[in-house]
Amino acid sequence: MRHLIDILDLTTQEIDELIETANDIIANPAAYAHKCEGKKLAALFFEPSTRTRLSFEAAMYELGGHVIGFSDAGNSSSAKGESVADTIKMIGCYADIAAMRHFKEGAPLVAAMRSEIPVINAGDGGHNHPTQTLTDLLTIKREKGHFDGLTVGFCGDLKFGRTVHSLITALSRYENVKFILISPQELKVPSYVKDMIKEKSLAYKQTTDLDSVMPELDILYMTRVQRERFFNEEEYLRLKDSYILTPEKLKTAKDTLSILHPLPRVNEIAVAVDDDPRACYFRQALNGKFIRMALILKLLEEAGK
Ligand code: NCD
C-alpha cells in the first residue's frame, strides 16, 4: 500500500507528474469532475486546520467523491483512549483513502503501518507536512518555471515549522539550489534538516538578518512563529515579532521575487504586502486544492481503487 508520510516517499519524477496533473486539472476541471465517484476520503484532523482540511475536502468533492471524518479530535474515539492504529484500521472499513493531521510527530506513520487504505500525512506535530510541500512546489513551478538554481530564503520559525522541514528536504534534490536560513538563534532549523542540504553539498547560509540577504532572494518563504509548539509563553511573546515583512523592507528585493507563506499569517507579513504582485500566498493556497486532487487520484489508482 502506497502512502505519503514524508515528501521523500515521492521521487522527483513523481512530483513532476503530480505537478503536470495539477496543471491539467487547472486547465480542464470538467475532465476530472467524476474521477472519484463513489469514493470516500476520511479527513482525520486531530489538530486545528483551515486550508489543509478544506482543500482536501474541496479536492475530493471536485473529483466527484465524498468526505467523512472529524475536525475536532474531542468528538472522536481518541478522546476515549483509542490508538491511531486502531482508528485507522477501522476507518479502512468506511473510506478509500485517509488524510491525517496529528499533534504527535510520527502518528500518521504509525497509522500507515496498520492501514489497509492509503494514508496521507496532513501535518504531524513540528515534523513534516508533505502536502504543503507539494503545494509549495506547484506554486514555485507555476511562478518560476523551474527549481534548479533558485536562491530560497526561509524566514521565521525554522525550528518548529514543519512546512519548512519538508520543503527544504524536497528542494535539496534539485541542482544548485541555494538556501538562506533566516531565524532568531532560538528558532534555527533542526540539524537533521540541515544535514539534507549538507549531504547534497548545496550552498547555504544562516543569518538572523533578513534585510541583508533580501536582494539575493528568488523566493522568500515566510513562516509564523508556532506558538502551540513552545514550552513557555514568555519565550513565544519575545520571539513572535522577530520578522515583519513590510513594503519598505521589500524595496531592496528583486522585481522577480516570489513571496510564499503556507498561511495562516499572524503578524509576519503586513497586509499592505498583499497588493504587491510578488505576493503569491493566496495563489499558493488555491494551488493546494489542485495538487491534492492530483495526489488523491494517484494514490487511489495505485491502491487499485
Ligand atoms: C501550516 C501548518 O499547519 O503547518 N499551515 C498549513 O497547513 N497551511 C503552517 C502553520 O500552521 O504555520
PDB file of N, CA, C and O and ligand atoms in Angstrom, residues 51-52 101 129 132 162-163 224 226 262-264, ligand 1:
ATOM      1  N   ARG A  51      -6.975  25.590   5.878  1.00  0.00           N
ATOM      2  CA  ARG A  51      -6.625  25.332   4.477  1.00  0.00           C
ATOM      3  C   ARG A  51      -6.444  23.865   4.157  1.00  0.00           C
ATOM      4  O   ARG A  51      -6.958  23.365   3.166  1.00  0.00           O
ATOM      5  N   THR A  52      -5.667  23.173   4.992  1.00  0.00           N
ATOM      6  CA  THR A  52      -5.339  21.799   4.620  1.00  0.00           C
ATOM      7  C   THR A  52      -6.598  20.945   4.604  1.00  0.00           C
ATOM      8  O   THR A  52      -6.868  20.228   3.637  1.00  0.00           O
ATOM      9  N   ARG A 101      -4.051  14.591  10.126  1.00  0.00           N
ATOM     10  CA  ARG A 101      -3.201  15.583  10.801  1.00  0.00           C
ATOM     11  C   ARG A 101      -3.189  15.234  12.281  1.00  0.00           C
ATOM     12  O   ARG A 101      -4.236  14.946  12.874  1.00  0.00           O
ATOM     13  N   HIS A 129       5.214  18.072   6.676  1.00  0.00           N
ATOM     14  CA  HIS A 129       3.923  18.451   6.093  1.00  0.00           C
ATOM     15  C   HIS A 129       4.039  18.297   4.574  1.00  0.00           C
ATOM     16  O   HIS A 129       4.080  19.292   3.834  1.00  0.00           O
ATOM     17  N   GLN A 132       1.718  20.198   2.016  1.00  0.00           N
ATOM     18  CA  GLN A 132       2.011  21.627   1.889  1.00  0.00           C
ATOM     19  C   GLN A 132       3.205  21.801   0.956  1.00  0.00           C
ATOM     20  O   GLN A 132       3.252  22.725   0.141  1.00  0.00           O
ATOM     21  N   ARG A 162       6.940  22.863  10.410  1.00  0.00           N
ATOM     22  CA  ARG A 162       7.035  21.572   9.688  1.00  0.00           C
ATOM     23  C   ARG A 162       7.034  21.769   8.174  1.00  0.00           C
ATOM     24  O   ARG A 162       7.621  20.985   7.437  1.00  0.00           O
ATOM     25  N   THR A 163       6.387  22.844   7.693  1.00  0.00           N
ATOM     26  CA  THR A 163       6.362  23.065   6.239  1.00  0.00           C
ATOM     27  C   THR A 163       7.769  23.380   5.741  1.00  0.00           C
ATOM     28  O   THR A 163       8.136  23.011   4.630  1.00  0.00           O
ATOM     29  N   ARG A 224       5.069  31.600  10.208  1.00  0.00           N
ATOM     30  CA  ARG A 224       4.542  32.049  11.502  1.00  0.00           C
ATOM     31  C   ARG A 224       5.367  31.421  12.632  1.00  0.00           C
ATOM     32  O   ARG A 224       5.819  30.282  12.502  1.00  0.00           O
ATOM     33  N   GLN A 226       5.465  29.338  15.714  1.00  0.00           N
ATOM     34  CA  GLN A 226       4.499  28.277  16.019  1.00  0.00           C
ATOM     35  C   GLN A 226       4.191  28.218  17.528  1.00  0.00           C
ATOM     36  O   GLN A 226       4.705  27.361  18.256  1.00  0.00           O
ATOM     37  N   PRO A 262       2.891  29.498   3.965  1.00  0.00           N
ATOM     38  CA  PRO A 262       1.898  28.408   3.970  1.00  0.00           C
ATOM     39  C   PRO A 262       0.557  28.867   4.534  1.00  0.00           C
ATOM     40  O   PRO A 262      -0.454  28.209   4.316  1.00  0.00           O
ATOM     41  N   LEU A 263       0.560  29.988   5.264  1.00  0.00           N
ATOM     42  CA  LEU A 263      -0.610  30.515   5.976  1.00  0.00           C
ATOM     43  C   LEU A 263      -1.027  29.504   7.062  1.00  0.00           C
ATOM     44  O   LEU A 263      -0.758  28.327   6.904  1.00  0.00           O
ATOM     45  N   PRO A 264      -1.614  29.869   8.166  1.00  0.00           N
ATOM     46  CA  PRO A 264      -2.118  31.195   8.473  1.00  0.00           C
ATOM     47  C   PRO A 264      -1.008  32.197   8.812  1.00  0.00           C
ATOM     48  O   PRO A 264      -0.013  31.844   9.423  1.00  0.00           O
TER      49      PRO A 264
HETATM   50  C1  NCD B   1       0.901  25.189   8.184  1.00  0.00           C
HETATM   51  C2  NCD B   1       0.879  24.007   9.152  1.00  0.00           C
HETATM   52  O1  NCD B   1      -0.195  23.556   9.554  1.00  0.00           O
HETATM   53  O2  NCD B   1       1.972  23.547   9.446  1.00  0.00           O
HETATM   54  N1  NCD B   1      -0.390  25.535   7.743  1.00  0.00           N
HETATM   55  C3  NCD B   1      -0.901  24.906   6.647  1.00  0.00           C
HETATM   56  O3  NCD B   1      -1.086  23.714   6.619  1.00  0.00           O
HETATM   57  N2  NCD B   1      -1.127  25.657   5.547  1.00  0.00           N
HETATM   58  C4  NCD B   1       1.650  26.353   8.688  1.00  0.00           C
HETATM   59  C5  NCD B   1       1.323  26.904  10.041  1.00  0.00           C
HETATM   60  O4  NCD B   1       0.418  26.431  10.730  1.00  0.00           O
HETATM   61  O5  NCD B   1       2.007  27.858  10.420  1.00  0.00           O
END
